[in-house]
mmCIF file of C-alpha atoms in Angstrom:
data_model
loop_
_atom_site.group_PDB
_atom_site.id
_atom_site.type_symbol
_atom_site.label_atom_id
_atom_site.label_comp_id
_atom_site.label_asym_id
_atom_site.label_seq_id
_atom_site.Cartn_x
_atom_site.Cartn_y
_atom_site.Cartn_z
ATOM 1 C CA UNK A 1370 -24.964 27.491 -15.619
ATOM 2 C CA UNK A 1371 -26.868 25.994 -12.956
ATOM 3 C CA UNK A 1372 -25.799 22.596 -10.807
ATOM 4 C CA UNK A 1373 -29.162 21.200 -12.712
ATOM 5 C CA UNK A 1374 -27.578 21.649 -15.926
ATOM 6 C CA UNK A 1375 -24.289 21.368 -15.425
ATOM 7 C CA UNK A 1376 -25.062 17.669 -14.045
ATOM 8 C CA UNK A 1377 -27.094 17.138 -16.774
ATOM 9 C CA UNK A 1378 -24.317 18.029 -19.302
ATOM 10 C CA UNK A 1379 -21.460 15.963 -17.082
ATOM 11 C CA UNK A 1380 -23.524 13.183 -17.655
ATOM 12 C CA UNK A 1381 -23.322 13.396 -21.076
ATOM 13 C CA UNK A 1382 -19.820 13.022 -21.725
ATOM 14 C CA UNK A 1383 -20.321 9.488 -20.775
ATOM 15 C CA UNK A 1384 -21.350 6.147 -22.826
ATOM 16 C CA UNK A 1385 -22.093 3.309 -21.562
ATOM 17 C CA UNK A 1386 -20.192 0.396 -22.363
ATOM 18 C CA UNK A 1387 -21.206 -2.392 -20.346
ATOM 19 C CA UNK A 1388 -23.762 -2.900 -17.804
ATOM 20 C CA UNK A 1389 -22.973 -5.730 -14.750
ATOM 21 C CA UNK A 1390 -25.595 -7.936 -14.080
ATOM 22 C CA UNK A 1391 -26.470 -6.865 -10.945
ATOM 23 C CA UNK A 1392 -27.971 -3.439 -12.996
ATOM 24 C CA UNK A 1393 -26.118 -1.526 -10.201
ATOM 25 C CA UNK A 1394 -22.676 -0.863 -11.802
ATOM 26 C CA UNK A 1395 -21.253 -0.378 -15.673
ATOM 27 C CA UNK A 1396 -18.575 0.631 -17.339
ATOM 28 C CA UNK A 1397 -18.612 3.939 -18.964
ATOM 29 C CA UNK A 1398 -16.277 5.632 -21.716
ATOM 30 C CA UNK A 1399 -15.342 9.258 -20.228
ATOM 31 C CA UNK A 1400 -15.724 11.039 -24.162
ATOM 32 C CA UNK A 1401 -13.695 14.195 -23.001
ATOM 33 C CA UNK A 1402 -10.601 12.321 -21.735
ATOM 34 C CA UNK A 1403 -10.802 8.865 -23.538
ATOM 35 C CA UNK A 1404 -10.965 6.635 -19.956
ATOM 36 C CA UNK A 1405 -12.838 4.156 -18.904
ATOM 37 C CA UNK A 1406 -14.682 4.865 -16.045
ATOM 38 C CA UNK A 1407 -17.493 2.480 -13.046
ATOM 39 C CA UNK A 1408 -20.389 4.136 -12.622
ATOM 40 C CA UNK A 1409 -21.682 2.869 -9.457
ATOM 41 C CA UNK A 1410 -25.541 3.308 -7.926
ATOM 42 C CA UNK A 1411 -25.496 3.355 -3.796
ATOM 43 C CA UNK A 1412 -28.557 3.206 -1.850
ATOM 44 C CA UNK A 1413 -26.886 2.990 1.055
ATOM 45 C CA UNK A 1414 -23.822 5.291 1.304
ATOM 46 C CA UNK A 1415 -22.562 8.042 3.526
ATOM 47 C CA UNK A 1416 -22.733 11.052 1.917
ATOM 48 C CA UNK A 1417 -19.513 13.365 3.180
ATOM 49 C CA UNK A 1418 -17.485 10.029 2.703
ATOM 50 C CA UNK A 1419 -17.867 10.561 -1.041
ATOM 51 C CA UNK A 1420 -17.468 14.226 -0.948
ATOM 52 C CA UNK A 1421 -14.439 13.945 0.864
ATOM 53 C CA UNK A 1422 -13.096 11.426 -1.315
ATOM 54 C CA UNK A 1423 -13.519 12.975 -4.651
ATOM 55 C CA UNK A 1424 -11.640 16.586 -3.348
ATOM 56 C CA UNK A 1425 -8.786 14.931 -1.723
ATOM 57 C CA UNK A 1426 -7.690 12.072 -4.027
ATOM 58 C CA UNK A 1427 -5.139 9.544 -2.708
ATOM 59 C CA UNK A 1428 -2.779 6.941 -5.025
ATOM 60 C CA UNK A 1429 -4.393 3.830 -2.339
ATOM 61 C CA UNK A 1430 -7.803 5.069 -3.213
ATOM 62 C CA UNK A 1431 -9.979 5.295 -6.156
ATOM 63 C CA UNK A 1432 -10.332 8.550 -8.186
ATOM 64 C CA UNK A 1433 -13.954 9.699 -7.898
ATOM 65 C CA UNK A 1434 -14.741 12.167 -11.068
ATOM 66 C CA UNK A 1435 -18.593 13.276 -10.431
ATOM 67 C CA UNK A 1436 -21.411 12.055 -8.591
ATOM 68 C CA UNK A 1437 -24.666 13.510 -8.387
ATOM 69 C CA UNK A 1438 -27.304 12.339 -4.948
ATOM 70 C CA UNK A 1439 -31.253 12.595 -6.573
ATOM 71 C CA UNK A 1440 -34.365 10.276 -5.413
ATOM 72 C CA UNK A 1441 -32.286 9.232 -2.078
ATOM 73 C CA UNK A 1442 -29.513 6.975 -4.110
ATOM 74 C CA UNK A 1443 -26.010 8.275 -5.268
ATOM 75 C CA UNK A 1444 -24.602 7.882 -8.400
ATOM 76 C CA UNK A 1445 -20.717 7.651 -8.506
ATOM 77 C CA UNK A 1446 -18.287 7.891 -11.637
ATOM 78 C CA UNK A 1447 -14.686 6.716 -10.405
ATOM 79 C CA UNK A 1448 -11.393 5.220 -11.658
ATOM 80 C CA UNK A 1449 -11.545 1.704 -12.923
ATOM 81 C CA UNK A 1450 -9.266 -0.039 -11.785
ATOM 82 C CA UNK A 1451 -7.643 -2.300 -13.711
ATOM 83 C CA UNK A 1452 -5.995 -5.540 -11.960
ATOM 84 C CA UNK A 1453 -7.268 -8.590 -9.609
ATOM 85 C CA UNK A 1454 -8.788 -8.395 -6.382
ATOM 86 C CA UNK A 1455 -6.430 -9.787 -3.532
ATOM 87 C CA UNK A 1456 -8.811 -12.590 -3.546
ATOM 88 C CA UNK A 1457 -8.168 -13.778 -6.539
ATOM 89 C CA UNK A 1458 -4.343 -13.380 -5.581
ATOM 90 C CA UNK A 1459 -4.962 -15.428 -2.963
ATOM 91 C CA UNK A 1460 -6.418 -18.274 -4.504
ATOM 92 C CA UNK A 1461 -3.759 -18.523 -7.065
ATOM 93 C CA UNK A 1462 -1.119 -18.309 -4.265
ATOM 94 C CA UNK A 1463 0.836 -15.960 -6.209
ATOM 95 C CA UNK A 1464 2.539 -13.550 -4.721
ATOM 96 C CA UNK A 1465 5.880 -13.605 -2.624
ATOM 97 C CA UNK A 1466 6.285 -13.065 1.037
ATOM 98 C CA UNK A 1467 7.544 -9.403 0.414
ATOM 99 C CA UNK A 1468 4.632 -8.757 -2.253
ATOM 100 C CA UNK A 1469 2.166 -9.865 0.330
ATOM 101 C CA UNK A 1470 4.007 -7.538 3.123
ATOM 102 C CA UNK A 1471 3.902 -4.961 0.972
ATOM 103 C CA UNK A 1472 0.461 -5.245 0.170
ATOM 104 C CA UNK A 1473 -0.192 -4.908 3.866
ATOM 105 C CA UNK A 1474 2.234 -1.483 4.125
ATOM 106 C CA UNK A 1475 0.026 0.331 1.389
ATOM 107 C CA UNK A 1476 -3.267 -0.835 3.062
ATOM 108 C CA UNK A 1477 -1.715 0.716 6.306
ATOM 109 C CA UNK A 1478 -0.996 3.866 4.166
ATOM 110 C CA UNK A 1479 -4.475 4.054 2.869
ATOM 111 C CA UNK A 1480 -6.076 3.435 6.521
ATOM 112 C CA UNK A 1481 -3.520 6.320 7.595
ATOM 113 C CA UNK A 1482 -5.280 8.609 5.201
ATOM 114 C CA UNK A 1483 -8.633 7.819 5.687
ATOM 115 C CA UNK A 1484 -8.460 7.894 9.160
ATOM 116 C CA UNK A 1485 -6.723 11.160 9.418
ATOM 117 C CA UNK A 1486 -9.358 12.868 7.393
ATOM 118 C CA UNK A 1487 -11.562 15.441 8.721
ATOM 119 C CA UNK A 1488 -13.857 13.756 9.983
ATOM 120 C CA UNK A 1489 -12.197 10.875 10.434
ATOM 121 C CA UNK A 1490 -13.500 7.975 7.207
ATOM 122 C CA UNK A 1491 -13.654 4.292 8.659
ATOM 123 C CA UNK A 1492 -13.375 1.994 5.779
ATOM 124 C CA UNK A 1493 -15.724 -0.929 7.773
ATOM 125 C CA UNK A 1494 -15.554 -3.608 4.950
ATOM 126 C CA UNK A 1495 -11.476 -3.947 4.295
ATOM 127 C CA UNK A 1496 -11.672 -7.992 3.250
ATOM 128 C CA UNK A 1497 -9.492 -9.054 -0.121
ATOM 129 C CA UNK A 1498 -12.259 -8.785 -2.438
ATOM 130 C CA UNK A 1499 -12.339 -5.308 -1.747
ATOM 131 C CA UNK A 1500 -8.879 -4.669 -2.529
ATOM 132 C CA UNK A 1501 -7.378 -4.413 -5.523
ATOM 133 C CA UNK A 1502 -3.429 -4.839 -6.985
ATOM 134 C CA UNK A 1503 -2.716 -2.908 -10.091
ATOM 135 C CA UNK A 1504 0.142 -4.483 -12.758
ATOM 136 C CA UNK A 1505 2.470 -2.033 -11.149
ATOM 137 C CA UNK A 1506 1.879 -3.161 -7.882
ATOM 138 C CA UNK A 1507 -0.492 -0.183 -6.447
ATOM 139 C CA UNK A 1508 -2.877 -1.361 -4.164
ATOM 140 C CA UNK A 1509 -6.209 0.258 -4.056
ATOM 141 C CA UNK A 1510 -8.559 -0.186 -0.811
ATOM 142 C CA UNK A 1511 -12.132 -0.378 -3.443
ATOM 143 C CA UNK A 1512 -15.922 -0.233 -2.504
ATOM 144 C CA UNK A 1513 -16.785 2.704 0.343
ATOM 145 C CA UNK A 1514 -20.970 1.732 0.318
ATOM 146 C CA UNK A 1515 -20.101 0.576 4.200
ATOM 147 C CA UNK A 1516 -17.987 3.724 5.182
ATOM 148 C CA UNK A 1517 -19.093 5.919 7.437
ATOM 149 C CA UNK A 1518 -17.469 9.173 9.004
ATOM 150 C CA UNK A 1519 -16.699 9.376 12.913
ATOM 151 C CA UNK A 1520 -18.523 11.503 15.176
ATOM 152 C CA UNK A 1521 -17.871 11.964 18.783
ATOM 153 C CA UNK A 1522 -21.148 12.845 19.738
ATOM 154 C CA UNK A 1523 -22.082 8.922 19.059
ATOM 155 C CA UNK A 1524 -22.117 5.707 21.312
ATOM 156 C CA UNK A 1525 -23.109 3.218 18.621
ATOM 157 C CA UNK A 1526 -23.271 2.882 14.450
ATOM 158 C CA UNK A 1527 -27.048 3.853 13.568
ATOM 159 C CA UNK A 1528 -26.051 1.105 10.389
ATOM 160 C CA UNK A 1529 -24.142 -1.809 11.383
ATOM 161 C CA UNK A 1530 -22.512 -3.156 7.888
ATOM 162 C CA UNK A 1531 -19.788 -5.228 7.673
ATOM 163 C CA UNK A 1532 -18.488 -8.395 6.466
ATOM 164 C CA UNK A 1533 -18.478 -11.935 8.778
ATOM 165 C CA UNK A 1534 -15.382 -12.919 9.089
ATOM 166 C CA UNK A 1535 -13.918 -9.934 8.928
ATOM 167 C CA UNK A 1536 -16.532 -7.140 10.973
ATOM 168 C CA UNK A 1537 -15.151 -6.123 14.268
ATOM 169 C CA UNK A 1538 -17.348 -7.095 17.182
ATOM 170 C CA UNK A 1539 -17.996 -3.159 17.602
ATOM 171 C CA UNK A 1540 -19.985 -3.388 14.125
ATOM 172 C CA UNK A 1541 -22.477 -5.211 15.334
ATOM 173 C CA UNK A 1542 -23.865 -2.607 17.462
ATOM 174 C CA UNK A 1543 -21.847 -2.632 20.685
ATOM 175 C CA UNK A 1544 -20.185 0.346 20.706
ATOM 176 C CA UNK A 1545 -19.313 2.951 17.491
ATOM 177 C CA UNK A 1546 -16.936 2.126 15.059
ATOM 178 C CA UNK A 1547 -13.666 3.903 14.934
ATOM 179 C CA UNK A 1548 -10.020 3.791 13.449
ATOM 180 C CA UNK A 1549 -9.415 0.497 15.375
ATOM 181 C CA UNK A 1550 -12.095 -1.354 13.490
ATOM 182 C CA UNK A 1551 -10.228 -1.276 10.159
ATOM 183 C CA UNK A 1552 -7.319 -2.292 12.031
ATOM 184 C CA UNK A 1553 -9.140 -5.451 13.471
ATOM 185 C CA UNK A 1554 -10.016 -6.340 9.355
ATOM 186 C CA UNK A 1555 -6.650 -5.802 8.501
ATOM 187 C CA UNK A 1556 -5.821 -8.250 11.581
ATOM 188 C CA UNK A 1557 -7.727 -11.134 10.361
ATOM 189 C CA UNK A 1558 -5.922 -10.138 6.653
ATOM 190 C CA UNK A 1559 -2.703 -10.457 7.707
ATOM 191 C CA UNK A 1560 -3.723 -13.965 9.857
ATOM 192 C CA UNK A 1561 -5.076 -15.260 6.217
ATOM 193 C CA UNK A 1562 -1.563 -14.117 4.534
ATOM 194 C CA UNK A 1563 0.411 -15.385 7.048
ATOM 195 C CA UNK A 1564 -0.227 -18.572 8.087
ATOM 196 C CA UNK A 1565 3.559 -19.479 8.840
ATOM 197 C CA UNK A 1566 5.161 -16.614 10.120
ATOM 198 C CA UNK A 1567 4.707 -16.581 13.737
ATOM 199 C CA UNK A 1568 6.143 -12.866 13.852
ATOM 200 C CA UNK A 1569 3.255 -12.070 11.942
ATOM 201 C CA UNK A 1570 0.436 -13.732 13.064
ATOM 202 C CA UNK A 1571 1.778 -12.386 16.660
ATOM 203 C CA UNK A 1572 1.267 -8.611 15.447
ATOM 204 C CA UNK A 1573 -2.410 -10.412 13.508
ATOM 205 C CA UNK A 1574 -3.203 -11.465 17.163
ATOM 206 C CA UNK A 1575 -2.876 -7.590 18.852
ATOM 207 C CA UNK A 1576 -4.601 -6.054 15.636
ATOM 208 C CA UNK A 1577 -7.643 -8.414 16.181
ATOM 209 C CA UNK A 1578 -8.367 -8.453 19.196
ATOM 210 C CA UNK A 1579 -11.617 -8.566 21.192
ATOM 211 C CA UNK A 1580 -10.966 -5.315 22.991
ATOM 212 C CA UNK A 1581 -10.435 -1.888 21.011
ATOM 213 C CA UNK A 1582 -8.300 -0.743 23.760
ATOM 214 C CA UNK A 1583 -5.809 -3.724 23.121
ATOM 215 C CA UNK A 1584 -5.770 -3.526 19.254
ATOM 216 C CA UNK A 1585 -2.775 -1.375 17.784
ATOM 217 C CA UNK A 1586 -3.800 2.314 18.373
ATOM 218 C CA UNK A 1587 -3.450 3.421 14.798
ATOM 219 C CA UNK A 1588 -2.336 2.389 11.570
ATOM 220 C CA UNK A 1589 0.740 4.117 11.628
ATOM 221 C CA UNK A 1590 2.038 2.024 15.004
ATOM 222 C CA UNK A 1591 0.435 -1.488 12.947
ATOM 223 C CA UNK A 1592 2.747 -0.531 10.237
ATOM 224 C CA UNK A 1593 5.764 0.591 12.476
ATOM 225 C CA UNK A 1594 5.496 -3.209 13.918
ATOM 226 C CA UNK A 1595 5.201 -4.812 10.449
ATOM 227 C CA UNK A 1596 7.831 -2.908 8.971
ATOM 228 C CA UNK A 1597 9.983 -3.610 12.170
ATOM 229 C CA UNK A 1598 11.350 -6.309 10.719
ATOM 230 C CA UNK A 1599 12.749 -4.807 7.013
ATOM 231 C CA UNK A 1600 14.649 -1.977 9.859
ATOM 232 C CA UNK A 1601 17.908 -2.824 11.061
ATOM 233 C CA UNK A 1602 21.285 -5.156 9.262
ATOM 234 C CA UNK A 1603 20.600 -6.952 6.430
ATOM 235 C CA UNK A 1604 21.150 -10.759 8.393
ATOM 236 C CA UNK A 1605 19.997 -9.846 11.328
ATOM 237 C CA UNK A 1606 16.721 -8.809 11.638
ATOM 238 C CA UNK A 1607 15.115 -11.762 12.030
ATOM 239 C CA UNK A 1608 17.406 -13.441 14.888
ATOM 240 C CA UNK A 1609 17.469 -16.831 13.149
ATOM 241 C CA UNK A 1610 20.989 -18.051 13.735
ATOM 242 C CA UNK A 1611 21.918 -19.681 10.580
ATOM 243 C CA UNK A 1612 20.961 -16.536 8.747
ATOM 244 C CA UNK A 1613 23.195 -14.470 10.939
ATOM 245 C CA UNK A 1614 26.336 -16.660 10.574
ATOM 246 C CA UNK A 1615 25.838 -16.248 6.588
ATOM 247 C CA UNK A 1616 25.309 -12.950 6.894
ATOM 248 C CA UNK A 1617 28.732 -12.614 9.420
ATOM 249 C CA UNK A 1618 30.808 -14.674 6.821
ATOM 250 C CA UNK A 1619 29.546 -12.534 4.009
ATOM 251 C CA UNK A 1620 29.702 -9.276 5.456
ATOM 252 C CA UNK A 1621 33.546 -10.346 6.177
ATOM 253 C CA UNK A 1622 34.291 -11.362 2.944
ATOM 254 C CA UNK A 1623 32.505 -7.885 1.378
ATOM 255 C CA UNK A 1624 35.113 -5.883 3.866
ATOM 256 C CA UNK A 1625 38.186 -8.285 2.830
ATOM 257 C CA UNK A 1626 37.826 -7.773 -0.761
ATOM 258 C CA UNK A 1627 37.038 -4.275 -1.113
ATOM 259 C CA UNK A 1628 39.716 -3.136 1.361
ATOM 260 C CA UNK A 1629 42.580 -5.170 0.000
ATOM 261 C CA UNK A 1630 41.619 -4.612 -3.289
ATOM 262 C CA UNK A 1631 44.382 -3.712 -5.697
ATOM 263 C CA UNK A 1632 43.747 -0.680 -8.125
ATOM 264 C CA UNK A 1633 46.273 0.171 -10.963
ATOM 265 C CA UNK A 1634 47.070 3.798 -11.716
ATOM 266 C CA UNK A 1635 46.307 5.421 -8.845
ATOM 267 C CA UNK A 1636 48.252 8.052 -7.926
ATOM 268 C CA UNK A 1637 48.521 7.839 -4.026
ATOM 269 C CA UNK A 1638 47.557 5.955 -0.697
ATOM 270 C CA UNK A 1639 44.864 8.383 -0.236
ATOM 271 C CA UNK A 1640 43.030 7.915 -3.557
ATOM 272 C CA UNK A 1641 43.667 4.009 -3.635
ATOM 273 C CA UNK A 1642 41.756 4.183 -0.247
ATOM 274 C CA UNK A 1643 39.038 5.954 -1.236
ATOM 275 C CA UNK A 1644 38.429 3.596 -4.257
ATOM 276 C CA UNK A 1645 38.437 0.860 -1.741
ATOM 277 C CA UNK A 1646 35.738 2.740 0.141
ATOM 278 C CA UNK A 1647 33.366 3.066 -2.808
ATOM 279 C CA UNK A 1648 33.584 -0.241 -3.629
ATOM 280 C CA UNK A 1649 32.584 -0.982 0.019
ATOM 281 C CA UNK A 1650 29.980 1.433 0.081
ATOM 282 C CA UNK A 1651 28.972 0.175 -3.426
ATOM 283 C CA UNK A 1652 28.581 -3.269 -2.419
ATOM 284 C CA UNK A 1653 26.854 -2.291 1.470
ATOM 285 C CA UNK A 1654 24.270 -0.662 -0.786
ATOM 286 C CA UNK A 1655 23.145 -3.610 -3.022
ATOM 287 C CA UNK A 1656 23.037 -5.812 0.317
ATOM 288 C CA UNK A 1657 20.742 -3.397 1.513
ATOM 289 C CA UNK A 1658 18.866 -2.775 -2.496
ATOM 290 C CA UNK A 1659 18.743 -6.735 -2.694
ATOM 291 C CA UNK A 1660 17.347 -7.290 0.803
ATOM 292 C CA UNK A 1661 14.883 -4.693 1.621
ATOM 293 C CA UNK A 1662 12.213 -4.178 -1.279
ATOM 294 C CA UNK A 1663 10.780 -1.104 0.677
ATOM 295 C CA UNK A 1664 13.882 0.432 -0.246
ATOM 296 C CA UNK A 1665 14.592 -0.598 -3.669
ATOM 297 C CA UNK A 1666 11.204 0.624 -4.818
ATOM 298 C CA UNK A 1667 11.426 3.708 -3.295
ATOM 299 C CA UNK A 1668 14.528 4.084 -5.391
ATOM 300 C CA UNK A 1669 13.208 2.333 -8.507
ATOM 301 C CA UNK A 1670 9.064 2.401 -8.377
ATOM 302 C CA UNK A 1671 9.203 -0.397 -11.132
ATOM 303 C CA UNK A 1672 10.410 -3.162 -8.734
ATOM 304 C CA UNK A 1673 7.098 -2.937 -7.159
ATOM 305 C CA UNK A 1674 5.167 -4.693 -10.297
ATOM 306 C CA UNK A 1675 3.942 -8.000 -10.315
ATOM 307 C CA UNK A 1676 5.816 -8.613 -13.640
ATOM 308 C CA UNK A 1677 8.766 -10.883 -13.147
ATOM 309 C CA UNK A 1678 10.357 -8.631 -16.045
ATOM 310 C CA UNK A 1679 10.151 -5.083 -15.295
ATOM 311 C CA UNK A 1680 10.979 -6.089 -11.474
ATOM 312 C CA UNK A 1681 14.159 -7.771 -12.962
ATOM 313 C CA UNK A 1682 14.613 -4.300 -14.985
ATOM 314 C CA UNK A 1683 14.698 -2.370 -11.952
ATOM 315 C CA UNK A 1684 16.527 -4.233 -9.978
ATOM 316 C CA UNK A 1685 19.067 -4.069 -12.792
ATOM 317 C CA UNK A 1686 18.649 -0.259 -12.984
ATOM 318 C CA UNK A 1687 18.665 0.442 -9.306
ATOM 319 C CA UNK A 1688 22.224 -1.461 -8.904
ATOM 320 C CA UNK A 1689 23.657 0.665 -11.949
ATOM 321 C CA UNK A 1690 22.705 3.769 -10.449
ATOM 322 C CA UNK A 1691 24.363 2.757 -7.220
ATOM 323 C CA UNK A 1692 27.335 1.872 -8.696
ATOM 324 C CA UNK A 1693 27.829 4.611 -11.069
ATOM 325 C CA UNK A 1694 26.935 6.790 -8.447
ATOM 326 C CA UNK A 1695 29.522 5.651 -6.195
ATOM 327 C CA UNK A 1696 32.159 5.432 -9.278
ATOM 328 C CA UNK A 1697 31.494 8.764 -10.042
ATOM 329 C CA UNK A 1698 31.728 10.048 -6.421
ATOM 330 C CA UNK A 1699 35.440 8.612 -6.376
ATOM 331 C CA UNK A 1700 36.653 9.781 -9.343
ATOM 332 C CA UNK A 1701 36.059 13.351 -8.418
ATOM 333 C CA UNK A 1702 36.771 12.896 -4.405
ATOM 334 C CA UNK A 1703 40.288 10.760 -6.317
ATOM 335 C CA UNK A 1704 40.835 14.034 -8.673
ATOM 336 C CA UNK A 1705 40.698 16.627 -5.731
ATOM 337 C CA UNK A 1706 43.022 14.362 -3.359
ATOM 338 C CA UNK A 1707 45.343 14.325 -6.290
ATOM 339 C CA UNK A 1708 45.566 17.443 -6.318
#
C-alpha cells in the first residue's frame, strides 16, 4: 500500500464530531480505538517539530497519532486533552502553593525533553493558555504552531512568533532563539504565580532576564533552584524562625515518645528497641510524606489530582504503606533477634 493510500484510509477511521469556530480545529472520534481525538490545520508550523513529536511521545506532551503535510498546510490528529488551561486556573485562584510549584516542576520536565531532543525543539509560546492540567494533575505544555528546531548554523529566527508578555526579547529578531527563551516564558510564569514569595520571584527575576547569558542555563538548573526549597529537614528549609522552633519542639517530642515508648510482650531489650526504632522511623517518614508533595506522589501518583478526595485517598494510602511497612520490617528483624 502506498503512503497515498494509506493516508487516505487513516483518514477514514475518523468522524468528525465538532468543528471550532475558527474552522481550523475539531474534534474527531478515532473509530478503531473509540478516542476522541483534535484535528488541528497549521499553516505555519515547523515540520521536524511534529515529526519528532509524534515518534518520541512524552507524558508533558500531547500524543500526536497521524498527520499528513499536502498544499503547504499540516494536518495534525493528537490527544485531546481533557482539563482547564492554567489560565483558567488562574482566574479562579484555585490551586495551592504546592499545586502551583508543581505545575512549574512538570513544565521544567517537559522543557528538559524538548530541549534535549535532537535537534534541540524550543517551545517559543509557553504562556498559561497554552498549558493544560489534567484531573489527575498531569500537566501538558499544548499548541507547537510557534516551535521551531535549533540550528547552529543560524544568527537570527527567519519567523519571529511569540506571545507579548511573555516572548523573550531574542524573538523579536535580535539574535536566534534557543533553550533559554522558554526559560525566560517560564520566568514571567512563575512571576504571575508568585506574587508573594520573594524566594520565588528571586529565581522569576534570573529566569527572565534581559540577557540570555544571565538567565538559568537550562531547565534542569531552573528546576534544581525551585525544587531547592522541598530538599533538606522538614522545618527548616525555609529559614523562617518560628517554623524552625515548631519544627525543634516537634521533632523532640517525635524522639521522646517513640524511644520511651513502652511495648508489652516483647521478649528482650534488643527487640523492644527495635520497635522503638520503627516507630521513629515510621513517624520521620510521614513528616517527610506530609511535608514534601514531590515525594508523596512519587510514592502514591494519586496525591497529585486536583480532587480534594482522591488526594485525601492517597495520602491515606501512602501513610498505611509506611506504617505497615515499617511494622512488618520489625516483626521479622524482632523474630530473628529472638532468636
Amino acid at each position: 500500500m502506498d503512503s497515498a493510500m494509506a493516508d487516505e484510509c487513516r483518514r477514514s477511521f475518523y468522524i468528525e464530531l465538532y468543528q471550532f469556530p475558527d474552522r481550523r480545529q475539531s474534534l474527531l472520534l478515532d473509530q478503531t480505538t473509540g478516542r476522541i481525538c483534535l484535528k488541528k490545520v497549521l499553516h505555519i508550523y515547523c515540520l521536524p517539530v511534529f515529526r519528532y513529536l509524534q515518534e518520541n511521545p512524552h507524558r508533558n506532551i500531547p500524543r500526536i497519532y497521524w498527520m499528513e503535510e499536502k498544499d503547504q498546510q499540516l494536518t495534525v490528529v493528537e490527544e485531546w486533552i481533557q482539563g482547564e488551561t492554567l489560565e483558567q486556573k488562574m482566574a479562579d485562584d484555585s490551586l495551592s502553593e504546592e499545586q502551583k510549584k508543581d505545575v512549574i516542576l512538570q513544565l521544567c520536565d517537559a522543557l528538559s525533553w524538548l530541549h534535549h531532543a535532537s535537534p534541540s525543539i524550543i517551545h517559543r509560546d509557553l504562556k498559561p493558555s497554552n498549558i493544560m492540567l489534567t484531573d489527575d494533575g498531569t500537566v501538558k505544555l499544548i499548541d507547537y504552531d510557534a516551535s521551531r528546531v535549533y540550528r547552529k548554523d543560524m544568527t537570527r529566527d527567519t519567523h519571529l512568533l511569540g506571545t507579548d508578555g511573555s516572548a523573550a526579547p531574542e524573538q523579536y529578531g535580535f539574535r536566534q532563539t534557543d533553550g533559554r527563551t522558554d526559560i525566560y516564558a517560564l520566568g514571567i510564569l512563575i512571576r504571575q504565580l508568585f506574587p508573594d514569595d520573594r524566594r520565588m520571584q528571586k529565581i522569576a527575576d534570573r529566569a527572565a532576564r534581559m540577557d540570555p547569558d544571565e538567565r538559568y542555563p537550562d531547565a534542569e538548573a531552573l528546576k534544581r533552584a525551585i525544587d531547592g526549597e522541598s530538599r533538606g529537614i522538614p522545618g527548616f528549609r525555609s529559614r523562617n524562625p518560628w517554623k524552625m522552633l515548631t519544627a525543634l519542639i516537634g521533632y523532640g517530642l517525635i524522639f521522646y515518645f517513640s524511644l520511651t515508648l513502652q511495648i508489652s510482650n516483647v521478649r528482650n531489650t534488643a527487640e523492644l528497641w527495635v520497635y522503638r526504632f520503627s516507630v521513629l522511623a515510621s513517624a520521620l517518614c510521614l513528616v517527610l510524606l506530609f511535608t514534601d508533595r514531590q515525594a508523596a506522589s512519587a510514592l502514591m501518583p494519586p496525591i497529585r489530582s486536583r480532587k480534594a478526595a482522591v488526594r485525601l485517598a492517597g495520602y491515606i494510602a501512602a501513610a498505611a504503606i509506611t506504617i505497615v511497612g515499617w511494622i512488618f520490617l520489625a516483626v521479622i528483624i524482632g523474630e530473628i533477634i529472638a532468636g
